[in-house]
Tab-separated table of C-alpha atoms and ligand atoms in Angstrom:
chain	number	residue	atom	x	y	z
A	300	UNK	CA	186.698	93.626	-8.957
A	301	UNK	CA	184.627	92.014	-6.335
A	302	UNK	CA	183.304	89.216	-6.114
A	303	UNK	CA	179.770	88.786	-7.971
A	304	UNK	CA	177.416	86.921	-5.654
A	305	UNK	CA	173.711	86.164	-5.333
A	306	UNK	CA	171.782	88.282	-3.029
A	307	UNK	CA	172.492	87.528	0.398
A	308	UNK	CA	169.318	85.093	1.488
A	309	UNK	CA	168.775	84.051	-2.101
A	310	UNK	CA	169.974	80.737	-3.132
A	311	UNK	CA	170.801	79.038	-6.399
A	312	UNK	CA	169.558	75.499	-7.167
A	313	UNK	CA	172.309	73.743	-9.107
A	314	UNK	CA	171.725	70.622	-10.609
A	315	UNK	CA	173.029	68.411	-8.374
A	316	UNK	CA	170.237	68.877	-5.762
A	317	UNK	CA	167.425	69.677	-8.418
A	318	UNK	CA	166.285	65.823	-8.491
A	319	UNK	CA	165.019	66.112	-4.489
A	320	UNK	CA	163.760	69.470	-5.633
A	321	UNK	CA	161.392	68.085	-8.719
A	322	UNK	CA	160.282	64.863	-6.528
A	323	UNK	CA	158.787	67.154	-4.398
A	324	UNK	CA	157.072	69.286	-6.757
A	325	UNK	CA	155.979	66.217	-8.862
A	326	UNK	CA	154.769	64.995	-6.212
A	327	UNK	CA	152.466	67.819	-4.936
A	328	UNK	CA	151.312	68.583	-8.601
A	329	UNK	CA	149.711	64.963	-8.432
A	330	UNK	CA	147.653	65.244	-4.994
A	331	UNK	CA	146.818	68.775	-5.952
A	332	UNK	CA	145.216	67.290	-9.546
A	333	UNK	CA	143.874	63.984	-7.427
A	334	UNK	CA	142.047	66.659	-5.577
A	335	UNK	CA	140.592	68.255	-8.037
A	336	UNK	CA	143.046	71.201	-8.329
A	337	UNK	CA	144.040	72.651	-11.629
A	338	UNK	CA	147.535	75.259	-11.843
A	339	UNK	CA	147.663	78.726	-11.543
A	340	UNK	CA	150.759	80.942	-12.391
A	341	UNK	CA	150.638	84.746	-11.916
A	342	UNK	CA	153.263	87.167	-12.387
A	343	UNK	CA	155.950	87.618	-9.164
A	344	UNK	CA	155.732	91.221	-9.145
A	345	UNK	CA	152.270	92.885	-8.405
A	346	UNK	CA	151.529	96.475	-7.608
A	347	UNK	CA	151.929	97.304	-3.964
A	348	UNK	CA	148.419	98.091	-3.172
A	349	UNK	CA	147.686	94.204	-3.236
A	350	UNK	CA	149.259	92.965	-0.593
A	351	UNK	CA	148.839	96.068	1.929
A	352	UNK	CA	144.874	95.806	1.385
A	353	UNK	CA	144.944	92.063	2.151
A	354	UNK	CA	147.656	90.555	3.920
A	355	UNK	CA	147.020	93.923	6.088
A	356	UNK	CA	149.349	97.354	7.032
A	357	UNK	CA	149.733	96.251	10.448
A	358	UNK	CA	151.879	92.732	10.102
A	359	UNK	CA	155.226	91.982	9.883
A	360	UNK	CA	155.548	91.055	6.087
A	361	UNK	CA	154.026	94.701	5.107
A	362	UNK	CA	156.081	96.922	7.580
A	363	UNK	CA	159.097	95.283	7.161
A	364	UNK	CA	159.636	92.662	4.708
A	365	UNK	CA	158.570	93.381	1.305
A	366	UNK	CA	160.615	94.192	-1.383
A	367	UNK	CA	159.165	97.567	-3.147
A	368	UNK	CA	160.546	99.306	-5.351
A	369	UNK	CA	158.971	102.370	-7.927
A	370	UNK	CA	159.259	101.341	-11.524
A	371	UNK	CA	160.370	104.012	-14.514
A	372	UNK	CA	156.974	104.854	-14.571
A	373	UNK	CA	156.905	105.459	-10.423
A	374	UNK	CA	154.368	103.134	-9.538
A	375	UNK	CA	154.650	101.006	-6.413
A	376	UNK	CA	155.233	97.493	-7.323
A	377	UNK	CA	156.319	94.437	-4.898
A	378	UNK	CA	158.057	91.278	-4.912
A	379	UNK	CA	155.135	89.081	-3.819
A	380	UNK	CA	155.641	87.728	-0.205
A	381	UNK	CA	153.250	84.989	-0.714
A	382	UNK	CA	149.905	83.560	-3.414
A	383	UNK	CA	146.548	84.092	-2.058
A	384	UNK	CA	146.476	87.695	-2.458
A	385	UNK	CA	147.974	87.172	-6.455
A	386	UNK	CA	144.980	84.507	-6.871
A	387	UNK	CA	142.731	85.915	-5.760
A	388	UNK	CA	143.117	89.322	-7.799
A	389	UNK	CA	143.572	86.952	-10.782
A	390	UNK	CA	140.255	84.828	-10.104
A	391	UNK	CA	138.189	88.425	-9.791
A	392	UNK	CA	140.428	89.961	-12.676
A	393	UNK	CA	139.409	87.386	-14.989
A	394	UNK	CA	135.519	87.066	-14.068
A	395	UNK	CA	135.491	83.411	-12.955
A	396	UNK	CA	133.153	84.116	-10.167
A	397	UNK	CA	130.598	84.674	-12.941
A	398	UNK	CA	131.963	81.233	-14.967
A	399	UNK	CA	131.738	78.390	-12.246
A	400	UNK	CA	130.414	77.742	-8.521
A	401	UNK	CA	133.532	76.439	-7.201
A	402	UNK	CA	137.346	77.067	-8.286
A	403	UNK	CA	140.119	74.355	-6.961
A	404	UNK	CA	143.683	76.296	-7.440
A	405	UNK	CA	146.982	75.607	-7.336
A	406	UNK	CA	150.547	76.975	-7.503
A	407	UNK	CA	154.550	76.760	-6.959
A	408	UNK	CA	156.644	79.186	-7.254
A	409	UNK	CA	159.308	81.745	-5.555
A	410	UNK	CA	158.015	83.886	-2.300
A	411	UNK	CA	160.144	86.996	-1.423
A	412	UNK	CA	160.091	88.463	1.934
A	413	UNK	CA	163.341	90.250	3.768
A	414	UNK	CA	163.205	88.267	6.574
A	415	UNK	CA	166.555	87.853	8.643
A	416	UNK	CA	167.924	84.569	7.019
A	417	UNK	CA	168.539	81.246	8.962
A	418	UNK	CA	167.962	78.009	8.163
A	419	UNK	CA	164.663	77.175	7.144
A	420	UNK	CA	163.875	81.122	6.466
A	421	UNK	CA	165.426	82.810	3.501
A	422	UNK	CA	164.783	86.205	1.539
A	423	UNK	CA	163.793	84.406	-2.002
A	424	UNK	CA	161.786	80.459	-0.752
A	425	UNK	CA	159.267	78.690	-2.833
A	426	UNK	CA	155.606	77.821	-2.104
A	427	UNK	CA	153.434	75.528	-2.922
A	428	UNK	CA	149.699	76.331	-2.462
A	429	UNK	CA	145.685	75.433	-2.779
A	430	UNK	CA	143.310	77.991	-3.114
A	431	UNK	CA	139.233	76.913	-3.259
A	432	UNK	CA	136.750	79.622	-3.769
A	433	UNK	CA	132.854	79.211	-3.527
A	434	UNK	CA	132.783	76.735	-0.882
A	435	UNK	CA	132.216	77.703	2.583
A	436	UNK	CA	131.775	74.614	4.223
A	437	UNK	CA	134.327	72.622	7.031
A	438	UNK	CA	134.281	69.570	4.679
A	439	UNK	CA	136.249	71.480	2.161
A	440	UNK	CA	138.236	72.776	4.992
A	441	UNK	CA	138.689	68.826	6.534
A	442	UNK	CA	139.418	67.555	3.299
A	443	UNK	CA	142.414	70.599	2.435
A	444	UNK	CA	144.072	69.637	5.651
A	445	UNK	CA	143.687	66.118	5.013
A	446	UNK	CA	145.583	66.515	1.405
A	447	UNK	CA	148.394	68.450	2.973
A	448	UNK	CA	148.836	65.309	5.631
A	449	UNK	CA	148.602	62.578	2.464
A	450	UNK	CA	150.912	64.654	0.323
A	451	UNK	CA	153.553	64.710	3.366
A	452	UNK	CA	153.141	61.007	3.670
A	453	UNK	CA	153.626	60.552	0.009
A	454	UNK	CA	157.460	62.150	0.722
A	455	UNK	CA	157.820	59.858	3.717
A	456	UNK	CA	157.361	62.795	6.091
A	457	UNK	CA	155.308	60.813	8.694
A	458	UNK	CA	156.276	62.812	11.799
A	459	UNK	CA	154.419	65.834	12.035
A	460	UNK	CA	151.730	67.848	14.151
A	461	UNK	CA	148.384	69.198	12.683
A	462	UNK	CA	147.506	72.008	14.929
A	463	UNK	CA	143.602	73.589	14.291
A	464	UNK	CA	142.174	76.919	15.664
A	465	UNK	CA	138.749	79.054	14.655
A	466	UNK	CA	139.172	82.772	14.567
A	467	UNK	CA	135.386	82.950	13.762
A	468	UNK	CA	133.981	85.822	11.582
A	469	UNK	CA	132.261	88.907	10.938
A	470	UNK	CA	130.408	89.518	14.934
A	471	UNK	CA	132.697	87.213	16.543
A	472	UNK	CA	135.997	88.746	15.751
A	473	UNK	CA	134.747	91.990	16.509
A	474	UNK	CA	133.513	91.003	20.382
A	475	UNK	CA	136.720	89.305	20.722
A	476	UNK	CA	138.654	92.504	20.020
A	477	UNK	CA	136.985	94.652	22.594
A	478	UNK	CA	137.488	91.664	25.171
A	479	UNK	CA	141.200	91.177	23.789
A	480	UNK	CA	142.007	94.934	24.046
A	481	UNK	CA	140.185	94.995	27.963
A	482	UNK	CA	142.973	92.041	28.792
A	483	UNK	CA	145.732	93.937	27.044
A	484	UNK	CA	145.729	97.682	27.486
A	485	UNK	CA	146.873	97.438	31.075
A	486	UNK	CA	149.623	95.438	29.973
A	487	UNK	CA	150.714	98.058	27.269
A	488	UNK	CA	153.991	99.152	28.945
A	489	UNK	CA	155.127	95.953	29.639
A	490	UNK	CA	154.869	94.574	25.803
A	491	UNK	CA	157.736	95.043	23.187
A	492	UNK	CA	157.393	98.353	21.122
A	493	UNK	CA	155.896	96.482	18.122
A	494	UNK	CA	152.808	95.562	19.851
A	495	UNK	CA	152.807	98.459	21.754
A	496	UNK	CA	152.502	100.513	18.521
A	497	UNK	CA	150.440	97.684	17.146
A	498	UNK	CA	147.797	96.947	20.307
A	499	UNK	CA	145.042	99.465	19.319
A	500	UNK	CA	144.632	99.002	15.274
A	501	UNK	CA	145.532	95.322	15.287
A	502	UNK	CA	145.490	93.633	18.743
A	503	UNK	CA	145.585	89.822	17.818
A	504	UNK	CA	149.191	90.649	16.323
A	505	UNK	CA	150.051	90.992	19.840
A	506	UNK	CA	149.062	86.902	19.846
A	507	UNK	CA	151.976	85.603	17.594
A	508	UNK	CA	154.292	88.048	18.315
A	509	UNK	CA	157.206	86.453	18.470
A	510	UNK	CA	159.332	88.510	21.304
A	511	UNK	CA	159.247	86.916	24.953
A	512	UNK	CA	157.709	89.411	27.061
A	513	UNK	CA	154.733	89.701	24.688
A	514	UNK	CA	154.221	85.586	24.867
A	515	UNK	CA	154.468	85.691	28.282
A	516	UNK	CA	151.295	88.573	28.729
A	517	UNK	CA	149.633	86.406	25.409
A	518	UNK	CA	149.448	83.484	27.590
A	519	UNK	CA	146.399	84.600	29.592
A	520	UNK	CA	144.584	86.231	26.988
A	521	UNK	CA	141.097	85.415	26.446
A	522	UNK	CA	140.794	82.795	23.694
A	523	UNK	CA	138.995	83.365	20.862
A	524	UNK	CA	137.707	79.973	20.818
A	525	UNK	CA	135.548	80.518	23.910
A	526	UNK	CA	134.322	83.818	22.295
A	527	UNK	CA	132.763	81.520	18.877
A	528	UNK	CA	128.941	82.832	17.572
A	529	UNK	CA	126.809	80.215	16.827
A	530	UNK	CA	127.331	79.395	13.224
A	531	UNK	CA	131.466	79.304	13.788
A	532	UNK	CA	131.302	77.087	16.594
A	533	UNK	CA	128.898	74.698	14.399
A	534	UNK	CA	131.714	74.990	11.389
A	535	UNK	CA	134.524	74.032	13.417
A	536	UNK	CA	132.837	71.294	15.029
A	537	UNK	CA	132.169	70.106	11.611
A	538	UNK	CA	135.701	70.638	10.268
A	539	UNK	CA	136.528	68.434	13.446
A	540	UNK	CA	133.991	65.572	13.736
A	541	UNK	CA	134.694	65.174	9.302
A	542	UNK	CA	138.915	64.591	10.424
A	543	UNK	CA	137.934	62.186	12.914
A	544	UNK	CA	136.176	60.183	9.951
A	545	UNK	CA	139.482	60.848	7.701
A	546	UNK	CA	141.309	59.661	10.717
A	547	UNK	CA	143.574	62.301	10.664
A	548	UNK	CA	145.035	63.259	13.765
A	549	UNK	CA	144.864	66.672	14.868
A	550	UNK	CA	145.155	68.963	17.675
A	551	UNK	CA	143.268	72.148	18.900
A	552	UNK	CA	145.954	75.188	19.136
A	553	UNK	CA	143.669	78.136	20.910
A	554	UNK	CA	146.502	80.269	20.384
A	555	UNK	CA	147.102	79.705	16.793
A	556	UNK	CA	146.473	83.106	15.315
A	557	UNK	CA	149.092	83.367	12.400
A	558	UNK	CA	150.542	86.450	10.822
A	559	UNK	CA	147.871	87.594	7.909
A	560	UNK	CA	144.909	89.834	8.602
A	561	UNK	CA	142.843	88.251	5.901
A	562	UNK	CA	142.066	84.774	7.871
A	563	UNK	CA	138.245	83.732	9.173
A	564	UNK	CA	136.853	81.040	10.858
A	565	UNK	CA	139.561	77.515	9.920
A	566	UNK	CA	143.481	78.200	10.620
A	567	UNK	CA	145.580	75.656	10.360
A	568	UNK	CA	149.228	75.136	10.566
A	569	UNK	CA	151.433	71.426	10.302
A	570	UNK	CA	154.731	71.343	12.005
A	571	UNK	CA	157.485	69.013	11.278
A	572	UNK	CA	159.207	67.114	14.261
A	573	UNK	CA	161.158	65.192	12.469
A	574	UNK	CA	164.478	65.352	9.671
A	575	UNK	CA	166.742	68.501	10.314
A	576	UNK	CA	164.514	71.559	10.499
A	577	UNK	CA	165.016	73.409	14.071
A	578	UNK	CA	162.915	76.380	15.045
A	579	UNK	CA	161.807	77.080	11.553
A	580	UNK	CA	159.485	74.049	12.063
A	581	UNK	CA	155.999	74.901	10.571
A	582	UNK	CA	155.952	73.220	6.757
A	583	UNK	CA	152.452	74.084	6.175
A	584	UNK	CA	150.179	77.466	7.086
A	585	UNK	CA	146.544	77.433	5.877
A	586	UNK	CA	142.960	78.927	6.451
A	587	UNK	CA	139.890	80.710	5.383
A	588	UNK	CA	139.828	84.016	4.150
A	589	UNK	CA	135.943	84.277	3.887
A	590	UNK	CA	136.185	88.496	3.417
A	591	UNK	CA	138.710	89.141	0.910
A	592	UNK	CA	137.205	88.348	-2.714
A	593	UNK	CA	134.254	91.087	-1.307
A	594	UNK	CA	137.030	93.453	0.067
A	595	UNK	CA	138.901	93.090	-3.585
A	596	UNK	CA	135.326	94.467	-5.262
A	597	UNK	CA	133.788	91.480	-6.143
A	598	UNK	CA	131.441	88.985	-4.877
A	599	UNK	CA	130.913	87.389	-1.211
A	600	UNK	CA	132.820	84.413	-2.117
A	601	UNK	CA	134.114	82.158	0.281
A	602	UNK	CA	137.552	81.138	0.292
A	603	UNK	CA	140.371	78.481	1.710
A	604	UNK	CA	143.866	77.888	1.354
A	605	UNK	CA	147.173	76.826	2.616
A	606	UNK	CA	151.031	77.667	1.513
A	607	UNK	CA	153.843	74.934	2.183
A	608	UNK	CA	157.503	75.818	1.988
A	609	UNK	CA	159.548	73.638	-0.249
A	610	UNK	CA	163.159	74.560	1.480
A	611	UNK	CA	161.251	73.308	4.848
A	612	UNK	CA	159.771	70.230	3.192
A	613	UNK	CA	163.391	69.074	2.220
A	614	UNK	CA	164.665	69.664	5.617
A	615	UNK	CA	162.289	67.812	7.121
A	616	UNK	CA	163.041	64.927	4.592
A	617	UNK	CA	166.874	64.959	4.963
A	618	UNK	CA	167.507	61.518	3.787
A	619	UNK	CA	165.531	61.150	1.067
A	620	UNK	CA	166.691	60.302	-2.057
A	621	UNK	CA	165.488	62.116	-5.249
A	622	UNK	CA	165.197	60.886	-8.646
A	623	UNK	CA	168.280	60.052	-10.621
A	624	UNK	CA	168.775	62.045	-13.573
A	625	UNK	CA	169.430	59.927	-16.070
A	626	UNK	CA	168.103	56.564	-17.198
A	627	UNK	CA	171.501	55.072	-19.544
A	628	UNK	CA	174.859	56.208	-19.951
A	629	UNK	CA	176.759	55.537	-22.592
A	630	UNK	CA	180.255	54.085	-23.002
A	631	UNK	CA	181.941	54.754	-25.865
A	632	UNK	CA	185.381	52.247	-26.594
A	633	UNK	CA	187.411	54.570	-29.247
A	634	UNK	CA	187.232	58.045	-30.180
A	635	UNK	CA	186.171	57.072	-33.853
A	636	UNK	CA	182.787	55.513	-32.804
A	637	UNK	CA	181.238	58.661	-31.432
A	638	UNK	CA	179.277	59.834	-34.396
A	639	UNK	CA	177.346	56.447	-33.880
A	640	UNK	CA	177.419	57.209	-30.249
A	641	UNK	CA	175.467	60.435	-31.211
A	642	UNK	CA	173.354	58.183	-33.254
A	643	UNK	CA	172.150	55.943	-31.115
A	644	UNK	CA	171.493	58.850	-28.280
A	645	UNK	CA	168.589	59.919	-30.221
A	646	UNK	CA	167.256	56.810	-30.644
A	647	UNK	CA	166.893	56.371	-27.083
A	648	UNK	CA	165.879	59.856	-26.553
A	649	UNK	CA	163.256	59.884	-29.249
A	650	UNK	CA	162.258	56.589	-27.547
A	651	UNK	CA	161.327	58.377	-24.181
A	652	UNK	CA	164.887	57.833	-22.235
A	653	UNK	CA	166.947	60.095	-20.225
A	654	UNK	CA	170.283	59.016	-22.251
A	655	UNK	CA	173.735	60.674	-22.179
A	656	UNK	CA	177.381	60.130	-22.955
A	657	UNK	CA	180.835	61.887	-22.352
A	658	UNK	CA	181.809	62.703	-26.090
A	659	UNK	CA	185.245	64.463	-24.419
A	660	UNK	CA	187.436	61.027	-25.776
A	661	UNK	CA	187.845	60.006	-22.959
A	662	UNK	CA	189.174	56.522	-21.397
A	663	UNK	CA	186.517	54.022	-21.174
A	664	UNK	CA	187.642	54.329	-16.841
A	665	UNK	CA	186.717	57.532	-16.713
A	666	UNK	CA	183.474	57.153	-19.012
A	667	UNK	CA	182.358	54.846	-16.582
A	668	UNK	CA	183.214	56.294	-13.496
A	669	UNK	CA	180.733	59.101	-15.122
A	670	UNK	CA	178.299	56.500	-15.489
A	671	UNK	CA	177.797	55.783	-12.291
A	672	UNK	CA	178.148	58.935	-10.937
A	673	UNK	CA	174.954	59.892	-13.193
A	674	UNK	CA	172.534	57.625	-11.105
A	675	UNK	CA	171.471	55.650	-14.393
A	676	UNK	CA	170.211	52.122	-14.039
A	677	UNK	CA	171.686	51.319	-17.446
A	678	UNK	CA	175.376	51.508	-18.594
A	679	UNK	CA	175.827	50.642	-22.468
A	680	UNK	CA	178.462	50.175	-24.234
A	681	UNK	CA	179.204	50.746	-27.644
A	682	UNK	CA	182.630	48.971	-28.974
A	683	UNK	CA	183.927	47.754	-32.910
A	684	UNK	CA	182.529	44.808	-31.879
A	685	UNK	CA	179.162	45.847	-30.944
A	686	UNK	CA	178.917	48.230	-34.275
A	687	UNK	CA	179.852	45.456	-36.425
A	688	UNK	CA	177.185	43.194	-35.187
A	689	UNK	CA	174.654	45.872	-34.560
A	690	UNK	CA	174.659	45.040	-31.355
A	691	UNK	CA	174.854	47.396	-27.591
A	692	UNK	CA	176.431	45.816	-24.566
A	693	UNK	CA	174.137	46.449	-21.925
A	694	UNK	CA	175.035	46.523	-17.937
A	695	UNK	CA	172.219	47.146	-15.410
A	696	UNK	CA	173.752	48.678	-12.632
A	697	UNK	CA	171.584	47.777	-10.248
A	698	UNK	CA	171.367	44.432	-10.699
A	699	UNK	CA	172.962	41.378	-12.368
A	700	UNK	CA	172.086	41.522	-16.189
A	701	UNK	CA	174.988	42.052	-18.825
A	702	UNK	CA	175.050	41.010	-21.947
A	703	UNK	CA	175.192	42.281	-25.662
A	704	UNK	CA	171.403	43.234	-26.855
A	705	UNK	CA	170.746	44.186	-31.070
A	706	UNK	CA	170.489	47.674	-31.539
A	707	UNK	CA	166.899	48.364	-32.504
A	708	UNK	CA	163.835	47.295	-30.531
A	709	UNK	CA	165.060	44.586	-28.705
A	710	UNK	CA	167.355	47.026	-27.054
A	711	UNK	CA	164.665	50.156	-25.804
A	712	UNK	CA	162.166	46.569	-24.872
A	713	UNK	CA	165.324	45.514	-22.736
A	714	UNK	CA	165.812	49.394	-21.461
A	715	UNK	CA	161.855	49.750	-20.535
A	716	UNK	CA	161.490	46.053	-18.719
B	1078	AMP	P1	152.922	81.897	5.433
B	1078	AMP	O1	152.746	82.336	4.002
B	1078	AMP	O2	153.631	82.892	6.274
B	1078	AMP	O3	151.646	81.388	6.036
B	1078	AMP	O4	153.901	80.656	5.378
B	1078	AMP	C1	153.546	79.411	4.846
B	1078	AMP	C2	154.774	78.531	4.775
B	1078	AMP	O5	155.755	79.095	3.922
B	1078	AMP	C3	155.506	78.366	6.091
B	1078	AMP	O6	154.931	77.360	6.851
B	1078	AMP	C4	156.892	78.006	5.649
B	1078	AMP	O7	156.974	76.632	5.356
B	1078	AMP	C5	157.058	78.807	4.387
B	1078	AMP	N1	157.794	80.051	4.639
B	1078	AMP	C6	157.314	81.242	5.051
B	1078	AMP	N2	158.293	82.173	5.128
B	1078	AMP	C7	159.427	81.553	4.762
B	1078	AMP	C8	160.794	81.962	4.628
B	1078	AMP	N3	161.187	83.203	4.863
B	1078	AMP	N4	161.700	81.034	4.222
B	1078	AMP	C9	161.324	79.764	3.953
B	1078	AMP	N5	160.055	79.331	4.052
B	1078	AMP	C10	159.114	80.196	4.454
């Protein structure tokens, strides 16, 4: 029989790296909530429709990289590729235009899109995201970005690039086509087939293409930036002049155009330069999506958000350390004492520690070469002597302290201090 494997892009999580895996996602759910964000989960699989209406027909992740497949009842569903499009369907689904101004949103969770796999880009990945709906203003924008820059310097990822672009809206976007297709149509025959099938419905695909001849005729495209309306230009110089007061460095990327339909106005993007994370450098992709809660049916509400992938996040933070598993290990000197071993396990456990023991019988060598293997700060032993004067022998293995402690309070005070 062959070999039963995961599917190819797709990677399992074992244990032994889940503890980088939960600092990071502990870590984000507490800026999110600092922030004023509350979590949203939504189910992976969504019908089809969703993502073709917003993400848009004409991009890479709906020609090419979605997983769809017809149910038993042969309706088009899809692995989702990414979360604003779930959200927002969920925030119009469930009428909370109608319940509250302004909606602060986040999520984590597993992203599927059939890219070709390398490092840093794989078929299943995991994102974590902020959504805010209702406010249209370039403070909210300012302070998104600035939360994505403080959560990265919570991990110790210090060395990265905030890049900043306006796509403008509504008028704007629509004078800067015309001017984009002028520049482009005489190029046509010279740009790879994708934009040449591409150039008349969606022309600023043709802007992050990634293939070399197309970068090369991108280059001296018009920028949108010079092509701003009033009311844009006055946002982004907003969004700018309110990071200068965060102090957060930034740059202004004219040809940042990213690879969704649905963005307006603020695009944003962080790259990494730092840890081990090659070409697949950008951690963070964000922006405002002004249009889609109207184009969904519902209300003109204003939107933001941003997506962060977690695989790239640990790249970038190769060295870092993540949280040990356990708290104590326990020894255990003879076979027979292991139904008080069990005993006292649940003490500690009821009393809030990460406690564990290797009830195999094994030698008290090997019990302790588990214990530090585990990561736990405390190694306790439990011995005839111990049991018969209710006492634990405690060993902090990080520091200097051993010594026998009684079995009861005095022990989980020791544990906690
Ligand atoms: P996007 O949803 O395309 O704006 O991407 C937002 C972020 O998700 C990127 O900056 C990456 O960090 C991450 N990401 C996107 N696609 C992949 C992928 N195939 N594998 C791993 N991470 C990804």
């Amino acid at each position: 029989m062959a070999k039963l494997r995961s599917v190819k892009g797709m990677n399992d999580l074992l244990p032994a790296e889940i503890g980088r895996w939960h600092r990071v996602e502990r870590t984000f759910e507490r800026m999110a909530e600092r922030y004023g964000f509350a979590e949203v989960r939504t189910p992976i699989l969504e019908p089809t429709e969703l993502f073709v209406r917003s993400i848009g027909e004409v991009t890479d992740i709906v020609e090419k990289e979605m997983y769809t497949f017809e149910d038993k009842g042969g309706k088009s569903l899809t692995l989702r590729p990414e979360g604003t499009a779930s959200c927002a369907r969920a925030y119009l689904q469930h009428n909370v235009p109608n319940l509250e101004p302004v909606s602060k949103w986040y999520y984590l969770g597993p992203m599927y899109r059939r890219e070709r796999p390398a490092k840093g880009r794989y078929r299943q990945f995991y994102q974590a995201g902020c959504e805010v709906y209702g406010d249209p203003g370039p403070h909210c924008d300012a302070e998104m970005i600035d939360m994505v820059v403080r959560f990265l310097e919570a991990l110790g990822v210090r060395d990265v690039e905030v890049l900043i672009n306006s796509l403008g809206s509504g008028d704007t976007r629509e004078r800067y086509r015309e001017a984009l297709l002028a520049y482009l149509r005489p190029h046509a025959a010279k740009l790879s087939e994708d934009s040449q099938r591409r150039l008349e419905r969606n022309p600023l695909r043709v802007l992050d293409s990634k293939a070399a001849q197309d970068q090369e005729i991108a280059a001296d495209a018009p920028r949108l930036i010079d092509h701003l309306g009033e009311e844009d230009a006055a946002h982004f110089e907003e969004l700018k002049a309110t990071l200068d007061a965060l102090g957060t460095p930034y740059q202004v990327d004219s040809s940042l155009v990213r690879g969704l339909d649905y963005y307006t106005r603020t695009l944003f993007e962080v790259r990494g330069r730092g840890g081990d994370l090659g070409a697949q450098n950008t951690l963070c992709g964000g922006g405002r999506y002004d249009g889609m809660i109207r184009d969904f049916g519902g209300p003109p509400v204003p939107a933001i958000g941003f997506a962060m992938g977690i695989e790239r996040l640990l790249l970038s933070m190769e060295e870092a350390e993540g949280e040990a598993a356990l708290d104590a290990f326990l020894v255990v000197q003879a076979p027979e004492l292991r139904r008080d071993a069990v005993v006292l396990l649940r003490k500690l456990r009821d009393a809030g520690f990460r406690a564990d023991a290797d009830l195999r019988g094994k030698s008290m060598k090997s019990q302790f070469r588990r214990a530090d293997k585990s990561g736990a700060r405390w190694a306790l032993v439990l011995g005839e002597q111990e049991k018969a004067a209710g006492e634990v022998r405690v060993k902090d293995l990080r520091g200097d302290f051993e010594g026998n402690v009684a079995d009861g309070d005095e022990l989980i005070a020791k544990l906690r201090g």
